[in-house]
Coordinates of C-alpha atoms and ligand atoms in Angstrom, one line a residue:
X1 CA 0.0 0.0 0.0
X2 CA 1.8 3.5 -1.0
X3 CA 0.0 6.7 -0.1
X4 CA 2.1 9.0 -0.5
X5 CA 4.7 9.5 -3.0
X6 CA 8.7 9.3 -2.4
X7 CA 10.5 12.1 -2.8
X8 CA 11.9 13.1 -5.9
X9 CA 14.7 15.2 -4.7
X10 CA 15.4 12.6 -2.1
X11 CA 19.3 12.9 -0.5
X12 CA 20.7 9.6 -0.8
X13 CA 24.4 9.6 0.1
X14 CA 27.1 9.0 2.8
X15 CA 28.6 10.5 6.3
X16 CA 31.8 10.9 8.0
X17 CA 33.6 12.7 10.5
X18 CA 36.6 14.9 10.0
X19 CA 38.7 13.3 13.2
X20 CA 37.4 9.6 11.6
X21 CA 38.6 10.3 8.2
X22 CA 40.3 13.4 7.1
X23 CA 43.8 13.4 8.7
X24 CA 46.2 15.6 7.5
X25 CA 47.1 16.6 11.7
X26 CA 48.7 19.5 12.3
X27 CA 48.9 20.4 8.1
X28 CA 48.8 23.8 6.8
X29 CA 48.0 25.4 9.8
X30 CA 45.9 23.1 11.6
X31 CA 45.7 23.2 15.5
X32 CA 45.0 20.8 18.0
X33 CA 41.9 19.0 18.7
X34 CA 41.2 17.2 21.9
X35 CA 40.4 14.2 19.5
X36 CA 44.4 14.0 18.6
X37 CA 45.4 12.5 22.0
X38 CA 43.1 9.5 21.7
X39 CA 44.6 6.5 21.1
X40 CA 43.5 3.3 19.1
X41 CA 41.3 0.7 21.0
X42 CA 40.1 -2.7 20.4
X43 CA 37.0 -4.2 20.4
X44 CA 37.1 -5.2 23.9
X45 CA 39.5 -2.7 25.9
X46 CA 38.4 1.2 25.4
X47 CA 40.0 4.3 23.9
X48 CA 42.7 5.9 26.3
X49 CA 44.2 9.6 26.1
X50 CA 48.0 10.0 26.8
X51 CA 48.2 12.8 29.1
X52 CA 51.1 13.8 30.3
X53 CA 52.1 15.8 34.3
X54 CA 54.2 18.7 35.4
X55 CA 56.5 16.2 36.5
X56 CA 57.2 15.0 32.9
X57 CA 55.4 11.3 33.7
X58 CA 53.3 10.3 31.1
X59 CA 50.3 8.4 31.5
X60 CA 47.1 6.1 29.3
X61 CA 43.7 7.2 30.7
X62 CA 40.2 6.3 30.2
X63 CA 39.0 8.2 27.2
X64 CA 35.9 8.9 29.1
X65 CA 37.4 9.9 32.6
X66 CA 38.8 13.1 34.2
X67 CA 41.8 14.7 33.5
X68 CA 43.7 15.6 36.3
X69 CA 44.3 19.0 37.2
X70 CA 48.0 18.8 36.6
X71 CA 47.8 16.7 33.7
X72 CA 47.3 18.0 29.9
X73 CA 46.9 15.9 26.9
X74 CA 50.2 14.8 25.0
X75 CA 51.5 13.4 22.1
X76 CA 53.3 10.5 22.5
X77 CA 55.5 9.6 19.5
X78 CA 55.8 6.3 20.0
X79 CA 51.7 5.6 19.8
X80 CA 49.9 5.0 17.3
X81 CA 47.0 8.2 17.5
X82 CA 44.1 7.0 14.0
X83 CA 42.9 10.4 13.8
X84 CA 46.1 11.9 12.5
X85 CA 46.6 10.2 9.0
X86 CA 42.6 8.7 9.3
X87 CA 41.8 7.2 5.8
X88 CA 43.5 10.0 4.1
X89 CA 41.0 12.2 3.3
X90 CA 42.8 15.8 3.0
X91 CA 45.3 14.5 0.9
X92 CA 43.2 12.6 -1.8
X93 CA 39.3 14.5 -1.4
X94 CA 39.5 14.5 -5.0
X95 CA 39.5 11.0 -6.1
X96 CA 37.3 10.8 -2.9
X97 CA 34.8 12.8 -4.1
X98 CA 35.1 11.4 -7.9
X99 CA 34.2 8.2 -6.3
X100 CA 31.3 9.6 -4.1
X101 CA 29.9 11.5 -7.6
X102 CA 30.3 8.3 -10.2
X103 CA 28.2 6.6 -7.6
X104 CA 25.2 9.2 -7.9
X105 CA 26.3 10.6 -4.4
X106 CA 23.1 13.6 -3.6
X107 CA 24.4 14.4 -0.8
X108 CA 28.0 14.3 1.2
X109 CA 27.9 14.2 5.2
X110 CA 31.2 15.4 6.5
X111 CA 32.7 17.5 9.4
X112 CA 34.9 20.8 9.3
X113 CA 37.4 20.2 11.9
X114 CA 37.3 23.5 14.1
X115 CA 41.0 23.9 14.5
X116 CA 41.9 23.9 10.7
X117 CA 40.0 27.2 10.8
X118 CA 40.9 28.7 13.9
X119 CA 43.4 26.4 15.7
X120 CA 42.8 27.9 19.2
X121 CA 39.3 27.7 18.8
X122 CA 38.4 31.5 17.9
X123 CA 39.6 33.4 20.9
X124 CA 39.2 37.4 20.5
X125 CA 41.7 38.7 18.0
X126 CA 42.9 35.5 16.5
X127 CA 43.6 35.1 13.1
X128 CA 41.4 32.4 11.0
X129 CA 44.2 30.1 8.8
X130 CA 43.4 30.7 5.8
X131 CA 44.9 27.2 4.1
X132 CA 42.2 25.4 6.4
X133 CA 39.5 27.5 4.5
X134 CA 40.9 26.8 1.4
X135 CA 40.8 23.3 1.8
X136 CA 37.0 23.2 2.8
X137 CA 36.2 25.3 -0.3
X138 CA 38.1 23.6 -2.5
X139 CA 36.5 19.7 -1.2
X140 CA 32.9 22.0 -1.7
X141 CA 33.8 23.3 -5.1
X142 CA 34.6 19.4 -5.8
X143 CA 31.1 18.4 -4.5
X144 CA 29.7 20.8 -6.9
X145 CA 31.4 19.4 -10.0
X146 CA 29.4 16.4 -9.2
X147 CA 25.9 17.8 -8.2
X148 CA 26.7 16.6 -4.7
X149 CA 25.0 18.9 -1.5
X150 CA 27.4 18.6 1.1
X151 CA 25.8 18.7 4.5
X152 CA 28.2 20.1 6.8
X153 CA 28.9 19.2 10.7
X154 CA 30.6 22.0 12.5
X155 CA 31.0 20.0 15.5
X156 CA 31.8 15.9 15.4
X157 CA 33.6 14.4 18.2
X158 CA 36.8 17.3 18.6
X159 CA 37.3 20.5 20.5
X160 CA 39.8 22.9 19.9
X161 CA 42.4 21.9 22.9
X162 CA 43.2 25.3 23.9
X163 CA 39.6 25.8 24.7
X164 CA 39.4 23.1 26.6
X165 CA 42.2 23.6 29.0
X166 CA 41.4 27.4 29.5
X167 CA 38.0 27.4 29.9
X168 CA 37.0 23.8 30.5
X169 CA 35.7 23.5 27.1
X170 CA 31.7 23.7 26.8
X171 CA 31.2 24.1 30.5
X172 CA 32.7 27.4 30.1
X173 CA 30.7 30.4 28.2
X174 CA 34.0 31.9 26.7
X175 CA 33.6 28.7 24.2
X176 CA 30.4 29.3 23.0
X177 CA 31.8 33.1 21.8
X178 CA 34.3 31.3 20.0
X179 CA 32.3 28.2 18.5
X180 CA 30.2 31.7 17.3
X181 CA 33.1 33.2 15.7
X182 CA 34.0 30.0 13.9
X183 CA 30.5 29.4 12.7
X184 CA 29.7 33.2 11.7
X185 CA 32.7 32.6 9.6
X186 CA 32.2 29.5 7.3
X187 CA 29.0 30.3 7.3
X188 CA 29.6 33.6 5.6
X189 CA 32.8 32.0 3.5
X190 CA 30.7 28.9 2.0
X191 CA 27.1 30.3 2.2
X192 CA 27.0 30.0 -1.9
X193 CA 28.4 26.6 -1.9
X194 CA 26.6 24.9 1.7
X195 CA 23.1 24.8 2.5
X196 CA 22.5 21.7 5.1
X197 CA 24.3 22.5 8.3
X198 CA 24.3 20.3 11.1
X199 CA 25.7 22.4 14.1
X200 CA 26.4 19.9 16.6
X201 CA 26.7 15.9 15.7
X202 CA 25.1 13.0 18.7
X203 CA 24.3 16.0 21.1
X204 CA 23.0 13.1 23.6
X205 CA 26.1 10.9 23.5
X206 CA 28.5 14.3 24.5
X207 CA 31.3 13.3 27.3
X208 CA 34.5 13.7 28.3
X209 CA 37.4 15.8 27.4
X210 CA 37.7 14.0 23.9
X211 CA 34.4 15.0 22.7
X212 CA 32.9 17.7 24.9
X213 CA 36.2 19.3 25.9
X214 CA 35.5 19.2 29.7
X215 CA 38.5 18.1 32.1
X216 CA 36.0 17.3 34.6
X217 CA 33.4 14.5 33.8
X218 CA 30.6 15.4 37.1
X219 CA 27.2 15.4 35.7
X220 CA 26.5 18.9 36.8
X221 CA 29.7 19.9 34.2
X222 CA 28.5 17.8 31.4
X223 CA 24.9 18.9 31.5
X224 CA 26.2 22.5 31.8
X225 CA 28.4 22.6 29.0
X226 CA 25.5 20.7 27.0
X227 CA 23.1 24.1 27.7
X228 CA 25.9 25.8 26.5
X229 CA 25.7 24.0 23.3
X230 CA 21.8 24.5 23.5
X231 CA 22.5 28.2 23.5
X232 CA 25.5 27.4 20.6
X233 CA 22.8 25.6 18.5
X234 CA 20.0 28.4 19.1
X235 CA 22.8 31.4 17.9
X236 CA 23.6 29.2 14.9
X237 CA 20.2 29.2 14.1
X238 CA 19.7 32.5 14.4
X239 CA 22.8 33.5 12.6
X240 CA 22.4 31.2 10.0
X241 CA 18.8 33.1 9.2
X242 CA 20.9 36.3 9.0
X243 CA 23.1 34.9 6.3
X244 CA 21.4 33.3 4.4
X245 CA 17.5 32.6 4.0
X246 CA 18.3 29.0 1.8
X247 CA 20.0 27.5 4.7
X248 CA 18.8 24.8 6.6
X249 CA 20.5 23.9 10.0
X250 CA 19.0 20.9 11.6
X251 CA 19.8 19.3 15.5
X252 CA 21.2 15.8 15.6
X253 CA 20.9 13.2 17.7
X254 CA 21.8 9.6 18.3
X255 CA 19.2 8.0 18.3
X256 CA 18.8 4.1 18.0
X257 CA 15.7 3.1 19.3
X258 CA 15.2 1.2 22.8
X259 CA 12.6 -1.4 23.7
X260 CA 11.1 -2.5 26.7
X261 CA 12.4 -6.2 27.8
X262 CA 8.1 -7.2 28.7
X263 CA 5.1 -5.7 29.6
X264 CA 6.3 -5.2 33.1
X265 CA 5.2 -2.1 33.9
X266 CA 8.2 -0.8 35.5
X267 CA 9.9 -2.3 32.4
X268 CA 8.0 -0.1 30.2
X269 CA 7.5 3.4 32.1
X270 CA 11.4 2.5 33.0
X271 CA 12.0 2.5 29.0
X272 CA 10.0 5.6 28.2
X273 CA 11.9 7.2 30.9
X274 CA 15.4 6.0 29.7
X275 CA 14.2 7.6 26.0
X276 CA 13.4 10.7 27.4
X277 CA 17.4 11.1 28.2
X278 CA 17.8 11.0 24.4
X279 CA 14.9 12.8 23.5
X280 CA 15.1 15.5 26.3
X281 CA 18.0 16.9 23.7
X282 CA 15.1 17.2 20.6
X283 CA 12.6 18.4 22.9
X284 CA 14.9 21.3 23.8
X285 CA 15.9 22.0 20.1
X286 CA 13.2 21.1 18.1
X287 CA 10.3 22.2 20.7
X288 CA 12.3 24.9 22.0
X289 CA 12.1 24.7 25.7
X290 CA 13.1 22.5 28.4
X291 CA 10.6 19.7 28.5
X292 CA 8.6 19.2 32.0
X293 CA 10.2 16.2 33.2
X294 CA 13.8 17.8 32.7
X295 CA 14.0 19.1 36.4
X296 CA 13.5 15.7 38.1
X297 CA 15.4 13.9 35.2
X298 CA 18.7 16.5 36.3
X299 CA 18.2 15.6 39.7
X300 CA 18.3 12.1 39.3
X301 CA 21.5 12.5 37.0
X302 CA 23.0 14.3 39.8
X303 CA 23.0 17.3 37.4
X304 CA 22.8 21.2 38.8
X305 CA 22.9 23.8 36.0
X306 CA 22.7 27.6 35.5
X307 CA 20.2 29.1 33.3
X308 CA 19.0 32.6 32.3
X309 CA 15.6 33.7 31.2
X310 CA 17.3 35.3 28.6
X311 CA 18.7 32.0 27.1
X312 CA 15.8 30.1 27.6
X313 CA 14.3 33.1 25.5
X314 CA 17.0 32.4 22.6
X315 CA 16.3 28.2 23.1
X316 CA 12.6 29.2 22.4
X317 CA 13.1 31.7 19.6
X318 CA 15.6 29.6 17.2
X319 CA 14.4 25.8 17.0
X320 CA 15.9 23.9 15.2
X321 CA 14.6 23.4 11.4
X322 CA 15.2 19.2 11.1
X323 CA 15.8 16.6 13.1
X324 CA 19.1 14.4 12.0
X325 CA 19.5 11.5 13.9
X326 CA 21.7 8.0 13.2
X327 CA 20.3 4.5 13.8
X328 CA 22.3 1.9 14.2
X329 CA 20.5 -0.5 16.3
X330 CA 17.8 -0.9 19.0
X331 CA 18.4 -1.9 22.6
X332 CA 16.3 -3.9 25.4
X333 CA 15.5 -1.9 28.7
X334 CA 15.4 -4.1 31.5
X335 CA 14.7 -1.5 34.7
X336 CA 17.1 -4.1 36.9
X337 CA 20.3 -4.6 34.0
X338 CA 22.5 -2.0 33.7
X339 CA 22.6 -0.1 30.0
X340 CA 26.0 0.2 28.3
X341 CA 26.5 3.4 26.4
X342 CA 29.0 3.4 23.1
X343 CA 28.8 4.6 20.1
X344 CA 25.6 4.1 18.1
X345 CA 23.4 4.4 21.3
X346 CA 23.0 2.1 24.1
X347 CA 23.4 -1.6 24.7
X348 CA 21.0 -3.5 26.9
X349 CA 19.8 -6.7 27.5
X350 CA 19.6 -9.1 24.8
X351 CA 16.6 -9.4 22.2
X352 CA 16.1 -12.9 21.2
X353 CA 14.5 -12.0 17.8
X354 CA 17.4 -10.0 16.2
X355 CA 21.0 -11.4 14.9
X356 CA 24.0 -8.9 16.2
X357 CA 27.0 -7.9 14.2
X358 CA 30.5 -8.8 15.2
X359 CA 30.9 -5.7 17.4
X360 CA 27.1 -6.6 19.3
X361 CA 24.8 -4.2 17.5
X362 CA 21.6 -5.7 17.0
X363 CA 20.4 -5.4 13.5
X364 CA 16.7 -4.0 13.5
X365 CA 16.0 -3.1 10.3
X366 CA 12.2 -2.5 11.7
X367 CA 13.3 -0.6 14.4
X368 CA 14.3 2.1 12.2
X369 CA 10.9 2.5 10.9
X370 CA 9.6 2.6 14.6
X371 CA 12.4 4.9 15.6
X372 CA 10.8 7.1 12.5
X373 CA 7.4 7.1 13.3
X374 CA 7.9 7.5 17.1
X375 CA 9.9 10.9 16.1
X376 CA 7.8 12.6 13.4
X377 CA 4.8 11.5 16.1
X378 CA 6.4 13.6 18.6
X379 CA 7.7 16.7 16.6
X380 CA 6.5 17.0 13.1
X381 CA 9.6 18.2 11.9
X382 CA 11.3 16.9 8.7
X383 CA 13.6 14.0 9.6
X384 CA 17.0 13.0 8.4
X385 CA 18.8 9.7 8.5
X386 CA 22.3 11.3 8.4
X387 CA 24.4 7.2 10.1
X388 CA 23.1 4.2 9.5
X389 CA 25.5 1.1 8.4
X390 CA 27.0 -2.0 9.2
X391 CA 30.2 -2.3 10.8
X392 CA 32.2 -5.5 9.4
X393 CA 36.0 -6.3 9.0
X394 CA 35.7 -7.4 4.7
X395 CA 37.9 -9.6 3.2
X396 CA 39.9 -8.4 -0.3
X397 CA 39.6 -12.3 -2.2
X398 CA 42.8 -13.2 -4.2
X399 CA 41.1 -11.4 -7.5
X400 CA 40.9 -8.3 -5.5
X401 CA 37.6 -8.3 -4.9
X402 CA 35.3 -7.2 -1.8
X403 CA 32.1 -9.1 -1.9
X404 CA 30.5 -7.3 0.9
X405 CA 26.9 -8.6 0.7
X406 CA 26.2 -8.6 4.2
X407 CA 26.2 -4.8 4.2
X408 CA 24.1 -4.8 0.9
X409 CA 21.3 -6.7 3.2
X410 CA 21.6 -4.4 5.8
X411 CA 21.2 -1.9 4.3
X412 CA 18.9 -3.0 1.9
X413 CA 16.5 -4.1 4.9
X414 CA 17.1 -0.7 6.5
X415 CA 16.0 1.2 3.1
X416 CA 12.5 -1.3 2.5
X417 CA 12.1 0.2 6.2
X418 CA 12.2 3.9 5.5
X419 CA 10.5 3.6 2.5
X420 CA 7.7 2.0 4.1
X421 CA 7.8 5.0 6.7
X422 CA 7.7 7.7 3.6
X423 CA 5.2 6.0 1.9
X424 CA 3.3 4.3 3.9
X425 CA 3.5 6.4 7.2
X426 CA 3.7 9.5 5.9
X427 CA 6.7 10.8 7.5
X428 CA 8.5 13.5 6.4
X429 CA 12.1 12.4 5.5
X430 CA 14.8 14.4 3.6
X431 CA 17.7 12.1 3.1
X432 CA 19.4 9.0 4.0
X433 CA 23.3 9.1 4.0
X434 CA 24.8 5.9 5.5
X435 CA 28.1 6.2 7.9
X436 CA 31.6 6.1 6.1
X437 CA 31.0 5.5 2.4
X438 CA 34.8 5.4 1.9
X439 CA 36.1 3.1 4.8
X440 CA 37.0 5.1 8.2
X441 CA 38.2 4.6 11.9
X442 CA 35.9 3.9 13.9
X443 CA 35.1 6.3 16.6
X444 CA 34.0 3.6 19.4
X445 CA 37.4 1.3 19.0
X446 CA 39.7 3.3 17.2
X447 CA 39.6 0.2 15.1
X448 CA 40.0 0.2 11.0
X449 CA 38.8 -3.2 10.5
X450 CA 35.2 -1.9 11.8
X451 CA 34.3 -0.9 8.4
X452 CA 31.2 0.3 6.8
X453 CA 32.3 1.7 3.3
X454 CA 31.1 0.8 -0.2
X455 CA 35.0 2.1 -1.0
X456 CA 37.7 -0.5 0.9
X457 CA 40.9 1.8 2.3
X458 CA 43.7 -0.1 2.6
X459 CA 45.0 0.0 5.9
X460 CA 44.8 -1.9 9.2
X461 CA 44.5 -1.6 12.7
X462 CA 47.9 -0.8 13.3
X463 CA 47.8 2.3 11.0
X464 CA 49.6 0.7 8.1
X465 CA 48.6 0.6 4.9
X466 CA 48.8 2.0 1.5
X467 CA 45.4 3.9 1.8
X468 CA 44.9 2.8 -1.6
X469 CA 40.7 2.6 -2.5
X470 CA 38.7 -0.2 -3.8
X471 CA 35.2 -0.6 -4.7
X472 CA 33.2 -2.9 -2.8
X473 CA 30.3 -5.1 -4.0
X474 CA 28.1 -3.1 -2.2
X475 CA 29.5 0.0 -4.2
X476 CA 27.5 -1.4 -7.2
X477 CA 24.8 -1.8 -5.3
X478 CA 24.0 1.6 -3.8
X479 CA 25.0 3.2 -6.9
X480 CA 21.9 1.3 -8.8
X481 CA 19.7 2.0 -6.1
X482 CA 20.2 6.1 -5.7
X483 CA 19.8 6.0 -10.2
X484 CA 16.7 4.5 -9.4
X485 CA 15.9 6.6 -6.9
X486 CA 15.2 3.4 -4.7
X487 CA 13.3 1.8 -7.0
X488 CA 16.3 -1.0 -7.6
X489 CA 16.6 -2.4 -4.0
X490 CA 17.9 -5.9 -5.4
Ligands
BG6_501 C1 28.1 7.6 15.6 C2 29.2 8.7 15.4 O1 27.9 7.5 17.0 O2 28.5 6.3 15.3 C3 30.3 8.3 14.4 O3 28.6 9.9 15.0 C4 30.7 6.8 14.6 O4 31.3 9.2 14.6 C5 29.4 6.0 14.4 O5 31.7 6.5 13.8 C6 29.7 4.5 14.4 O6 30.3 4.1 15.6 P1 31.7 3.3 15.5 O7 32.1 3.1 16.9 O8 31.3 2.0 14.9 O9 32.6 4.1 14.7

């Protein structure tokens, strides 16, 4: 049954992250990210951050846990750090893109990495570097050549490390006056080549000094710096209406969907309230005001913030325009088992009806229509898929081929899904762009082998390899279906 019809102008394409792919560290300017110091994991043990003391002893912490007061991040030449080559991105965006464009790419997902523009972070007086702006007009201008609409993340996953060790990063205010500065001015410099702007990526899963910039990791710092960012993302908005009245700046979210173990009623109001720690993030971006519930929800987090009527005013006057979330996977709530958080949203008890991939994601190609339906239920606002994928370590067979056709059911059960919640549903979806088109590290593990790409990169855990690019089955694949606009799922 189809009632209504799927979009024409749909935005079929691919995501990434500048810290997961671009590399090109400390090139042509480029400052330092908080991202820089994190090591490489495994699937099993976590990321660390070498930190080093006054006292010159150097140290592996958590990636998620505090950084001592007399402690600062620090390079350690001997380690192997992915972000800083990444798959290569900066040096070869052309082919890159080439690829990305012969495939029918719509749309391109990526992230500018903040300290390529300003590498302090934008601090009063400082001088933007110019070869950092170059190099994001120049991978735009190469989009363009192909009809491709890049959407642009201004924020994945790295803070500008000066920031964070003089002002705490988000938790202090000084970094939202910079994050402004930065914005005002890519906005300005690509407003004729961007229109999809994503301000801040997986608002929800925001922690630590590696991705929020904060030294501290109490939940009253965390949940303070994230109202910063809520005041960030309102100015954004604002500003971007300024600049430009074709932009489109949407809030985004991670936002794989959770399930409650039974009907035990603690089981289910335990799961809606679990949600609401996600969705607390839309209500305040989309909605535009701190949701009733959010006062006993801080409590309970252990969270004590500072507001203003006068930001609460800004929250309220500049919503968000879409909601872009990822999906990866659903989770089981079970009010007595803990819930693990990673990358790609929680992990919970198991569900008995779904496979898992190597790394434990359940695949719930379903769930991704729920997830859909449950959001444009709530706010009405036009959705965007911007992650969705299947992380698996492919084999290259002796003929040099990747047959990959694991990820082309995945995905293919994923896209039946979303269809179904276009055209049957009715919801209101813009695009689908599915995470790292051209192989990346993955943010979770620091692994390479975690792998979602229709384009195979040539390198391995350790960092070695010849970066080299090769076209996966699935490559094919995705490039029948976007010609088709959908139509050729097979
Ligand atoms: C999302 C992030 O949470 O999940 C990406 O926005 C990340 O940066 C993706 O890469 C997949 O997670 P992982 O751990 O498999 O890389």
């Amino acid at each position: 049954m189809t009632i209504h019809e799927f979009p024409k102008d749909f935005l079929w394409g691919g995501a990434t992250a500048a810290n997961q792919f671009e590399g090109g560290f400390l090139t042509e300017g480029r400052g330092l990210s908080t991202n820089d110091f994190v090591t490489a994991g495994t699937k099993s043990a976590g990321r660390k951050i070498s930190i080093k003391f006054a006292d010159d002893l150097t140290e592996l912490i958590d990636v998620e846990s505090s950084i001592p007061e007399e402690a600062v991040g620090y390079i350690d030449d001997s380690i192997y750090y992915p972000s800083h080559k990444a798959t290569g991105f900066y040096h070869n965006y052309k082919e890159d893109i080439r690829l990305l464009g012969e495939m029918g790419f719509k749309a391109f997902r990526m992230s500018i990495s903040w300290t390529r523009i300003f590498p302090k972070g934008g601090i009063e007086g400082e001088i933007p570097n110019e070869e950092g702006l170059i190099f994001y007009e120049k991978v735009f201008q190469e989009c363009m050549k192909y009809g491709i609409k890049p959407i642009v993340t201004l924020y994945h996953f790295e803070n500008p490390v000066y920031l964070a060790d003089n002002y705490n990063g988000w938790a202090g205010k000084e970094t939202i006056e910079c994050y402004m500065r930065y914005v005002k001015l890519v906005m300005t410099r690509y407003k004729h080549l961007v229109t999809y702007w994503i301000p801040i990526n997986e608002i929800n899963v925001l922690r630590g000094y590696a991705r929020l910039g904060v030294r501290d990791t109490s939940a009253s710092t965390r949940y303070q710096a994230l109202h910063h960012l809520f005041i960030a993302n309102a100015r954004t908005n604002k500003l971007a209406q300024e600049i430009s009245s074709d932009f489109k700046v949407g809030c985004m979210l991670a936002l794989s969907g959770i399930y409650p173990e039974d009907c035990k009623p603690e089981n289910v109001f335990g799961a809606l309230e679990f949600r609401r720690r996600a969705l607390f993030f839309a209500d305040v971006m989309i909605r535009g005001y701190y949701p009733s519930y959010a006062g006993s929800m801080l409590e309970e987090l252990g969270a004590i913030i500072e507001t203003t009527p006068e930001e609460l005013a800004l929250i309220k006057a500049y919503p968000s325009q879409f909601l872009a979330f990822s999906y990866y996977r659903t989770t089981v709530y079970n009010t007595d088992l803990p819930q693990k958080v990673d990358t790609g949203g929680q992990l919970g008890s198991e569900n008995p009806y779904l496979t898992k991939s190597p790394w434990g994601w359940p695949i719930d190609p379903i769930g991704l229509r729920y997830v859909l339906n449950e959001l444009y239920d709530r706010y009405q606002a036009p959705l965007f898929i911007v992650e969705n994928g299947l992380g698996m370590n492919d084999t290259v067979e002796v003929d040099g081929t990747i047959n990959d056709d694991y990820r082309i059911n995945y995905l293919r059960s994923h896209i039946k899904e979303l269809m179904k919640a276009v055209t049957i549903d009715g919801v209101d979806l813009i695009g689908y762009t599915t995470w790292g088109p051209i192989d990346l590290i993955s943010s979770g593990t620091g692994e390479m082998n975690k792998r979602y790409g229709f384009i195979y990169v040539d390198l391995n855990n350790q960092g070695i390899g010849t970066l080299k690019r090769i076209k996966k089955k699935s490559y094919y694949w995705y490039k029948k279906l976007i010609n088709t606009n959908g139509k050729d799922i097979n």
